[in-house]
Coordinates of C-alpha atoms in Angstrom, one line a residue:
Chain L
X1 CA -11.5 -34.9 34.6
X2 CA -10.9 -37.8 32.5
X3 CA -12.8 -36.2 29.5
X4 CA -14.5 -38.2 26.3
X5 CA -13.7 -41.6 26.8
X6 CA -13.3 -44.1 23.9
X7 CA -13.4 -48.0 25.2
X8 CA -11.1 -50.2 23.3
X9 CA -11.5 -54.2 23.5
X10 CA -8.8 -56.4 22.2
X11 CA -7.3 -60.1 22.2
X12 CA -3.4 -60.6 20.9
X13 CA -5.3 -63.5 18.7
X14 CA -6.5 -61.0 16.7
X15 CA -4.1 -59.3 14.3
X16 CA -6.8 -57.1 12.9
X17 CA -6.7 -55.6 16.5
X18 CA -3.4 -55.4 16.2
X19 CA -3.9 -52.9 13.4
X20 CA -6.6 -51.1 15.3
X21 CA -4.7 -50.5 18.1
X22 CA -1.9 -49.7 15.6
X23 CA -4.8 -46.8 14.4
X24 CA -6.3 -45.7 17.4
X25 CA -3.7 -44.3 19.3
X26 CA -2.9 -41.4 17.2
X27 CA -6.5 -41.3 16.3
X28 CA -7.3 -40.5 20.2
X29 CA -4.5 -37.9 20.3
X30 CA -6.0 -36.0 17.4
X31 CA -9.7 -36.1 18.7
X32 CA -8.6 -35.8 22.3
X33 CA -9.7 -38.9 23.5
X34 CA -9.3 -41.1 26.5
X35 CA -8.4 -44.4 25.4
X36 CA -9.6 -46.8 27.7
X37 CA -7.8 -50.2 26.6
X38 CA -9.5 -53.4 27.5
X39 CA -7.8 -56.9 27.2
X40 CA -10.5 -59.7 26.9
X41 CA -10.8 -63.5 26.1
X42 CA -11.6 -63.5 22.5
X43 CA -12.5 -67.5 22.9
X44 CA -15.0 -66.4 25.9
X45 CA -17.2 -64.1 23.2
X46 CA -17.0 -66.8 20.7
X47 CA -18.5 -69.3 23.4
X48 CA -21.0 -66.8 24.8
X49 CA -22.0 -65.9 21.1
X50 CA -21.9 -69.5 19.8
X51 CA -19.0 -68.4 17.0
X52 CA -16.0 -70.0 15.7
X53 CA -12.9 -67.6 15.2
X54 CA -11.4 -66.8 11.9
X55 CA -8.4 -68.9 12.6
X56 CA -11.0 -72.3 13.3
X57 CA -11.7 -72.3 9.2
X58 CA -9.0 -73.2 7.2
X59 CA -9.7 -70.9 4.0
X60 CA -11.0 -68.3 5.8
X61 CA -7.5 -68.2 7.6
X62 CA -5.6 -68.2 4.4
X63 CA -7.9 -65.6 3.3
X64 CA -6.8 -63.6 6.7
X65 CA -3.4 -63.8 6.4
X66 CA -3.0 -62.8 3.1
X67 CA -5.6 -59.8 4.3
X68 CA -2.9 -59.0 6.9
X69 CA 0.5 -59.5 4.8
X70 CA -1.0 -57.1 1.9
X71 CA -2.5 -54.4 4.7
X72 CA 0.6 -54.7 6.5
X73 CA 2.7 -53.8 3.5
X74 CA 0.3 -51.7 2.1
X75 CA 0.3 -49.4 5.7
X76 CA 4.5 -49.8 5.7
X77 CA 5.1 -52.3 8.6
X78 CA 5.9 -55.9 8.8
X79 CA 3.5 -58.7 9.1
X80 CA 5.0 -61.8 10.8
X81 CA 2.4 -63.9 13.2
X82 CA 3.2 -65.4 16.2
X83 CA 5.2 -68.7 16.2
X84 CA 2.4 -70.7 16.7
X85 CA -1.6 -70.0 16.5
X86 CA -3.9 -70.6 17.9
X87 CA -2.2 -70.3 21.4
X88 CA -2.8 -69.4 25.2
X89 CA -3.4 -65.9 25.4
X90 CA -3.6 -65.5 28.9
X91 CA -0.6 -64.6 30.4
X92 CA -0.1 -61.5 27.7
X93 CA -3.6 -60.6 28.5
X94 CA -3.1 -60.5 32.4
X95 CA -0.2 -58.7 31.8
X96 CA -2.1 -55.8 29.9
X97 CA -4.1 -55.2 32.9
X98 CA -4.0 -51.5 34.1
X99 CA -3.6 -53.1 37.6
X100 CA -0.2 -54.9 36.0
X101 CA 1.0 -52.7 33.7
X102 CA 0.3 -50.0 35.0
X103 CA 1.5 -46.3 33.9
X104 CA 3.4 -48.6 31.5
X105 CA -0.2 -49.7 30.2
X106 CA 0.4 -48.7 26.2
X107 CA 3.3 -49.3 25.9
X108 CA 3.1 -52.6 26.9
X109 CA 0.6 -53.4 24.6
X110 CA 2.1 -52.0 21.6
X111 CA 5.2 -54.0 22.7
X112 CA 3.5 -57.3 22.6
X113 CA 1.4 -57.1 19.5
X114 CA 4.8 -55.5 17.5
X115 CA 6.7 -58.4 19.0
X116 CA 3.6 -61.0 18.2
X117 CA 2.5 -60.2 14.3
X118 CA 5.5 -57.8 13.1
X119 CA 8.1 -60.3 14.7
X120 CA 6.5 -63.4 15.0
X121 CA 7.4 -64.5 18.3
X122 CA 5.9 -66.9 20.5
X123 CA 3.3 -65.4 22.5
X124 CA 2.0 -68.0 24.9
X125 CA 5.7 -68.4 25.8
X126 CA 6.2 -66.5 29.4
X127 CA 10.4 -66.3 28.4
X128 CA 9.3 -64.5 24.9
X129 CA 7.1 -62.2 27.1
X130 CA 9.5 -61.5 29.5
X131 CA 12.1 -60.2 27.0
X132 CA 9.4 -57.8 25.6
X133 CA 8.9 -56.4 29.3
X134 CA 12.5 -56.0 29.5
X135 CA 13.1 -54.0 26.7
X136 CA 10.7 -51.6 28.0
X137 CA 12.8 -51.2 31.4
X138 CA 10.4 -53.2 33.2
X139 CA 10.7 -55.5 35.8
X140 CA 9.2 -58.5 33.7
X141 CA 10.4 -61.1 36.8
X142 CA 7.7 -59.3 39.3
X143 CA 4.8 -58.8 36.5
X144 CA 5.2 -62.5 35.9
X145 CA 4.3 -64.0 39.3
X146 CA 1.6 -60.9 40.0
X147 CA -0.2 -61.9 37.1
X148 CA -0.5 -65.5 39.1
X149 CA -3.0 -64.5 41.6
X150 CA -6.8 -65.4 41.5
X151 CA -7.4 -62.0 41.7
X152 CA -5.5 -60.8 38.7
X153 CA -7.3 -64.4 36.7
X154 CA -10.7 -62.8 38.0
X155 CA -9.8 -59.0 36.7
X156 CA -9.5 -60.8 33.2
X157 CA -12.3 -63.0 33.4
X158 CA -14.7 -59.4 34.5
X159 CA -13.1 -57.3 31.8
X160 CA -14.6 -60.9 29.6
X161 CA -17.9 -61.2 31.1
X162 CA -18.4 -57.0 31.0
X163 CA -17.4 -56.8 28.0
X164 CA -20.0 -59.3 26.9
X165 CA -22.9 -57.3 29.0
X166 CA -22.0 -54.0 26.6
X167 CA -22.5 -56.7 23.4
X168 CA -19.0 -57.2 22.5
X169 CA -19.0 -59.9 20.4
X170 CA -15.5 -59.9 18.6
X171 CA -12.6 -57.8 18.5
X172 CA -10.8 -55.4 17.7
X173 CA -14.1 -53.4 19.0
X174 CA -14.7 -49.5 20.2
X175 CA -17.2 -47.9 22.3
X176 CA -17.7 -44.7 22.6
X177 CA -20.8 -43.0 24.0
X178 CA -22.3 -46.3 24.2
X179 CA -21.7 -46.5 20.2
X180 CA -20.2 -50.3 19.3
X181 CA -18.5 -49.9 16.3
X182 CA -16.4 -53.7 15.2
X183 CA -13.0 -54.8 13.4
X184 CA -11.5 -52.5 10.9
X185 CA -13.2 -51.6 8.3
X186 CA -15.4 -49.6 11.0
X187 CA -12.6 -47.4 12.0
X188 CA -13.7 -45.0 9.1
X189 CA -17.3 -44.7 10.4
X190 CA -15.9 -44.1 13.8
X191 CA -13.7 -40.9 12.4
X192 CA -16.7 -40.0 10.4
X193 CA -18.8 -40.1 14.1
X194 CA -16.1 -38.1 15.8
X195 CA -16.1 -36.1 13.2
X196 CA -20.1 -34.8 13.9
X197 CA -21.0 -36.1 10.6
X198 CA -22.4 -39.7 11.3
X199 CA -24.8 -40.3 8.9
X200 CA -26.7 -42.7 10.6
X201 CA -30.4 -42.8 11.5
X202 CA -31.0 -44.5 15.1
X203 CA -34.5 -44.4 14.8
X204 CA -34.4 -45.9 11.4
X205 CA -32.5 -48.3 11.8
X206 CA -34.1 -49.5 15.4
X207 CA -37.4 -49.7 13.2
X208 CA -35.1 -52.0 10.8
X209 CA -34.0 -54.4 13.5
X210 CA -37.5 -55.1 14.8
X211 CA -38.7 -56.4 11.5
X212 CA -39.2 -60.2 11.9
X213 CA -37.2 -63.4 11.2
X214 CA -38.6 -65.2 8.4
X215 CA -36.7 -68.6 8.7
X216 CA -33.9 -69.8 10.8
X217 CA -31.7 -72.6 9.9
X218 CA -32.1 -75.5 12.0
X219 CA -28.8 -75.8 13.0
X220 CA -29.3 -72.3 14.6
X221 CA -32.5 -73.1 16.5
X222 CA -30.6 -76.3 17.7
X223 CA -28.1 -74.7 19.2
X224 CA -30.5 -72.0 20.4
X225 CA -32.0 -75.6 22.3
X226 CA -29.3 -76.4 23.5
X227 CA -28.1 -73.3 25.0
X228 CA -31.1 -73.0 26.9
X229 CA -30.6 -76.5 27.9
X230 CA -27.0 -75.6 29.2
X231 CA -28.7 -72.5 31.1
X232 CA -31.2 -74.3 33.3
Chain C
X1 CA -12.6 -66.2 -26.3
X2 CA -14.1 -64.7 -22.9
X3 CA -11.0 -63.1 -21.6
X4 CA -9.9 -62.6 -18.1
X5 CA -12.4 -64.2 -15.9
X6 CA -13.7 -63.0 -12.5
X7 CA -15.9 -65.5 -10.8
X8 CA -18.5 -63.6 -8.1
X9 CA -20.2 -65.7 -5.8
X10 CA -23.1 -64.0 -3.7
X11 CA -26.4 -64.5 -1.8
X12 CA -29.2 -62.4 -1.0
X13 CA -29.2 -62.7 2.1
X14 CA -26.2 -60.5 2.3
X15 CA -25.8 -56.9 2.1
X16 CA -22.4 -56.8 1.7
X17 CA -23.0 -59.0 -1.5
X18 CA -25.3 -56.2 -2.4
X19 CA -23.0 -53.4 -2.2
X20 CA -20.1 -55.8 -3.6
X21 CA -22.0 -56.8 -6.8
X22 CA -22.6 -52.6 -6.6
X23 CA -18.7 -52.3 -6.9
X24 CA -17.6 -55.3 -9.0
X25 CA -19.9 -54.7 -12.2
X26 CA -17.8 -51.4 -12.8
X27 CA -14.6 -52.7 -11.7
X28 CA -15.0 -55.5 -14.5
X29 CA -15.6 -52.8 -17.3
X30 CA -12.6 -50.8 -16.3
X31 CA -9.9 -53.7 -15.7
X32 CA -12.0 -55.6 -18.9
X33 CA -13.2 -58.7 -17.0
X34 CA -15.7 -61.3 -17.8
X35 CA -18.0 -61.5 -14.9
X36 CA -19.3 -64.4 -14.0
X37 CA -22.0 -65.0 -11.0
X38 CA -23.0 -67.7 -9.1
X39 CA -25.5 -67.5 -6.8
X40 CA -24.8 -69.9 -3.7
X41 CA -26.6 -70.6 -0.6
X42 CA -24.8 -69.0 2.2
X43 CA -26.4 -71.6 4.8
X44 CA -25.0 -74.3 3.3
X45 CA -21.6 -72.7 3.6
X46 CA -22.4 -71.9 7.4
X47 CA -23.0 -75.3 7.9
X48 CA -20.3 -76.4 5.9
X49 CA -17.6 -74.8 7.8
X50 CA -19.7 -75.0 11.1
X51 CA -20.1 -70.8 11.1
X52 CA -22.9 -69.1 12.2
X53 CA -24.3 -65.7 10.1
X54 CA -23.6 -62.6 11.0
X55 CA -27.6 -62.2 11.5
X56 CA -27.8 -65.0 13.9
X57 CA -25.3 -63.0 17.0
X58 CA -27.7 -60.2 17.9
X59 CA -25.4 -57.8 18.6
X60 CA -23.7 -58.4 15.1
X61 CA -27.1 -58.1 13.2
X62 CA -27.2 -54.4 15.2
X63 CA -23.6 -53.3 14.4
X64 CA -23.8 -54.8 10.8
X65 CA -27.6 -52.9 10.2
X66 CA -25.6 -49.4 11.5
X67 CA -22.3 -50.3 9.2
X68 CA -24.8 -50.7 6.5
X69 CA -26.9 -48.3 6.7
X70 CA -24.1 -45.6 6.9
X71 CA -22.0 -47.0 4.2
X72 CA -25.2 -46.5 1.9
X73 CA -25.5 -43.0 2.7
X74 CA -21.9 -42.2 2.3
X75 CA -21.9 -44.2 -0.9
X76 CA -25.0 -42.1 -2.1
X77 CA -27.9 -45.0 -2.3
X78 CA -30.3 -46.5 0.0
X79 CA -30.2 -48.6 2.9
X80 CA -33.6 -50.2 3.5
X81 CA -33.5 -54.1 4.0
X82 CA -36.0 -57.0 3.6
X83 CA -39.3 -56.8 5.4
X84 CA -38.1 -60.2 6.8
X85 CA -34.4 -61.7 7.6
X86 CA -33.5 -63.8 7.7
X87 CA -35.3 -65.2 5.0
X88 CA -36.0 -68.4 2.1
X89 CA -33.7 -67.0 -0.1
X90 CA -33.9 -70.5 -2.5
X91 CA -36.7 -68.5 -5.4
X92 CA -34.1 -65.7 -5.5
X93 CA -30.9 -67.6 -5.8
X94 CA -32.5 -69.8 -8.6
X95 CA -34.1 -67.0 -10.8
X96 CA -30.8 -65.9 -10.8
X97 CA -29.1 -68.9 -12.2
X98 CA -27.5 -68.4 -16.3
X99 CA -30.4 -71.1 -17.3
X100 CA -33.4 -69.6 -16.1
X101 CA -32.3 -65.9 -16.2
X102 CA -30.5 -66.0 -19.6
X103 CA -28.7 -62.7 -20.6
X104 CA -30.6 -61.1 -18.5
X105 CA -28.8 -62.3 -15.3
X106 CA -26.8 -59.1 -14.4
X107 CA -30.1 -57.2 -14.8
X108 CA -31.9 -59.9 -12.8
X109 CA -29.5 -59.5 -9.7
X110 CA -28.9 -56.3 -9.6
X111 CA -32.7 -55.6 -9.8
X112 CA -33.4 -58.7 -6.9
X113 CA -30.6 -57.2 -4.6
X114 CA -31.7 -52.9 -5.3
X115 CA -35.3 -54.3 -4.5
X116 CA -34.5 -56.3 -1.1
X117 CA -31.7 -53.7 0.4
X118 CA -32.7 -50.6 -1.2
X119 CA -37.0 -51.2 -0.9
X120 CA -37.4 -53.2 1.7
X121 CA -39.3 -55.6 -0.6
X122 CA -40.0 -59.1 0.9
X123 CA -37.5 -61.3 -0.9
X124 CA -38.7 -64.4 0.3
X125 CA -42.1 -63.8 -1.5
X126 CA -42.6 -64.8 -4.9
X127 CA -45.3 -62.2 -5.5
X128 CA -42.7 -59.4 -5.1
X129 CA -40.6 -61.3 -7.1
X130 CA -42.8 -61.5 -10.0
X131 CA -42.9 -57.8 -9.8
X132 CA -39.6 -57.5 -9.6
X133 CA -39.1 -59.4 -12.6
X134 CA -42.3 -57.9 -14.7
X135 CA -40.3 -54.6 -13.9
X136 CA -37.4 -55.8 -16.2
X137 CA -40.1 -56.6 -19.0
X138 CA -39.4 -60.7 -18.1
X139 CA -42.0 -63.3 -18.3
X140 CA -41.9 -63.9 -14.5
X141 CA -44.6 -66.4 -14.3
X142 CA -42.6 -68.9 -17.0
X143 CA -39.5 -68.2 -14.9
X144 CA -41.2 -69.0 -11.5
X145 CA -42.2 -72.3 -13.0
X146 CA -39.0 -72.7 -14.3
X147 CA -37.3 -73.0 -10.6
X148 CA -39.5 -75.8 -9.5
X149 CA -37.4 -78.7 -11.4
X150 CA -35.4 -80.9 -10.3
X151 CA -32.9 -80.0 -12.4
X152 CA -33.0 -76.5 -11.2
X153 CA -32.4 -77.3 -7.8
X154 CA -29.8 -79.5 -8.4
X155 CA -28.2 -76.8 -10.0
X156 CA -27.9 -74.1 -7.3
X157 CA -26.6 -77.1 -4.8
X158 CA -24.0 -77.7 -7.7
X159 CA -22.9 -74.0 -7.8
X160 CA -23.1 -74.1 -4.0
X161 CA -20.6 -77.3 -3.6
X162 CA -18.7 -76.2 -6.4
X163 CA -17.8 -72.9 -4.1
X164 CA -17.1 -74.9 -1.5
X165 CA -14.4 -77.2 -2.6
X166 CA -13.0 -73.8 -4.4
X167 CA -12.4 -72.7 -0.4
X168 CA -15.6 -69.9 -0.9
X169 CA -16.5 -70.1 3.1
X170 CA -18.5 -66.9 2.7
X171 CA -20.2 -64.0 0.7
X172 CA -19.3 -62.0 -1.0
X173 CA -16.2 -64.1 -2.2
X174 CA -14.1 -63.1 -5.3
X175 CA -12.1 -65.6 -7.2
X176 CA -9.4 -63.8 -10.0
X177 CA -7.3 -66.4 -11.3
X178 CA -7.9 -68.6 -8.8
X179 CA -6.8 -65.8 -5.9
X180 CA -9.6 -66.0 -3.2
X181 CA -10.6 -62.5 -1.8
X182 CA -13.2 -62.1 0.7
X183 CA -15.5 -59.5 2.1
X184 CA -16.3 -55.7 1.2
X185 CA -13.0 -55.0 3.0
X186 CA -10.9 -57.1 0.8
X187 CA -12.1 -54.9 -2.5
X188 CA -9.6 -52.4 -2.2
X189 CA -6.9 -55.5 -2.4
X190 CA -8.4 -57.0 -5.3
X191 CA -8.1 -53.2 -7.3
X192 CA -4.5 -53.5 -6.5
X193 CA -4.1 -57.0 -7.8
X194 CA -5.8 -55.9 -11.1
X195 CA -3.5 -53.0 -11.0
X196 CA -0.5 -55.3 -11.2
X197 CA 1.0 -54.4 -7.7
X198 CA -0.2 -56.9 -5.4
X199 CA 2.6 -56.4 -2.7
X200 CA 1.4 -59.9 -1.7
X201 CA 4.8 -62.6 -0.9
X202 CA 2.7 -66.2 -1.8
X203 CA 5.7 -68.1 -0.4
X204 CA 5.8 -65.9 2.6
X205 CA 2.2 -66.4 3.6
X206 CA 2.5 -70.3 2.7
X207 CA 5.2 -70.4 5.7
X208 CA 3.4 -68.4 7.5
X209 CA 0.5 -70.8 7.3
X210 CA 2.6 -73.6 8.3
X211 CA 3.3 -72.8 11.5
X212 CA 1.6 -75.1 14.0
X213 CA -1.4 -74.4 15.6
X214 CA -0.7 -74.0 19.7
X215 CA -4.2 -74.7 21.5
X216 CA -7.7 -75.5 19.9
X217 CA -10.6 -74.2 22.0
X218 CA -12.2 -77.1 23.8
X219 CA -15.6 -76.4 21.3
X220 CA -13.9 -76.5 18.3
X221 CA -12.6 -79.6 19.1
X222 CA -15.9 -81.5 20.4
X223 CA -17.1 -79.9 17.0
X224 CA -14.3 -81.4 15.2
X225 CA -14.6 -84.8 16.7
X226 CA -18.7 -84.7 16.4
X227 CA -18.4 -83.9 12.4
X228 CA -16.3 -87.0 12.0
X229 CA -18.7 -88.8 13.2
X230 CA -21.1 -87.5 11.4
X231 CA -19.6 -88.1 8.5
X232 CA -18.8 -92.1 9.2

């Protein structure tokens, strides 16, 4: 019996779920959780959902950055991003997969987002990525080439697209008992939730959601168009 | 002399801005700020920096509504939003300019914002605005002329460029001598700054910025490339 299961969704491009996964762990052990941890493409929800990424505006990736240095030494750990970003994610992704990673799964992700945004390595760089598998006493030359296969690509692409079906839409995001919360500052509603005291009001807030739109911006029901377009 | 200056740039159409402008007026009084707002339009600054709203991802609109909706109960007020969003928020923005609503503006937006996210009012209509206004003993009707200048309009496009080439990319945004803070989330920085312990390394972060970008997302790109062409 597996037990309450929280879903975790996460992208190394993300150093905000680098703190949530920072968070969660010991947040699982004290609620007695199963954490389910769920590498996806953060660049495949921004397609799907038609968004840019916080690092694709320049002030609003000042603004993060100074976010993360002052949380970061606010929290007592170091914050030093990856030698270059925006960068390929895939192969760190791939190699997060329980089918990869294995037993090994956790550990290998908190090795690859310490080494990414407390250490700044380079995390598109396979011989960075190895090292980090090595110091954990794993065989990084095997995990390297497995991750290779159109079956492994495909596991990551289905984690993507499923991820997408439950309305994922950014990460760091939970789910548990079908309840999405996203990024950080959600993490104290979800201890409030696990805590039996949410104080939120489904039906209420269903009733909210179906009020109408008023006005869209154009830009919005053009792209609207053109995904439609793209569909047929 | 006005002292210390805090510059607070909002827009209806945001709750966040809502429960920021909630938090900032008594912040201001204890650290002895001047407070100056500035209404903006938030579409403009979507469009600007090619971002769509949080309201315009479905699945955001639903986990933003929740987020909302339980931070206003924990925070001891109400969460109901406007009968329509999104919505013309242009009538709102500009009663809320210093010219039209005079030394009344602090009363004016907090009244506009309680109104729309804590009543449910329809804040596009300028029949609840009028009674929003009458409420504060204001001649509404003189002030609802008042917005249909020229001059008027030109004036909420100026405070909305103005924020832009400041680096304000969203809402609620925060400027303290000239420090950019962002977001609901960022508050609890922007205390510490006041405080005098902003564990923040500028030159750090600067570096940090520096490093070069690795890959660009094929759609940011074509975005890139189609907004210079736009703007030949």
């Amino acid at each position: 019996m597996a037990g309450r299961q929280l879903d975790f969704y996460f992208d190394y491009l993300s150093p905000y779920a680098y703190f949530s996964w920072r968070w969660v762990q010991p947040m699982c052990k004290k609620y007695g959780l199963t954490l389910n941890a769920h590498p996806v493409v953060f660049g495949k929800l921004l397609d799907h959902w038609g968004q840019l990424g916080p690092a694709e505006v320049p002030p609003k990736k000042t603004a993060l950055y100074k976010y993360c240095y002052r949380y970061a030494q606010l929290n007592g750990f170091d914050f030093d991003p990856p030698r270059s970003h925006p960068y390929n994610p895939l192969p760190a992704l791939r190699l997060s997969l329980p089918d990869i990673a294995g037993d090994a799964q956790h550990q290998v992700i908190s090795a690859i987002f310490e080494a990414g945004w407390s250490r700044g390595i380079d995390l598109a760089s396979e011989a960075d990525l190895a090292n980090v598998l090595n110091s954990l006493g794993l065989n990084s030359g095997a995990m390297l080439s497995a991750i290779k296969t159109p079956e492994v690509k495909d596991q990551l692409q289905q984690e993507t697209t499923h991820a997408i079906t439950r309305g994922v839409f950014g990460v760091p995001t939970f789910i548990l008992d079908e309840e999405l919360f996203w990024g950080n500052d959600q993490q104290e509603h979800l201890e409030i939730y696990l805590q039996g005291n949410d104080p939120l009001d489904q039906q209420k807030v269903e009733e909210m959601l179906a009020r109408h739109r008023g006005i869209d911006r154009k830009t919005f029901a053009l792209r609207n168009k053109e995904k439609r377009v793209q569909e047929k």
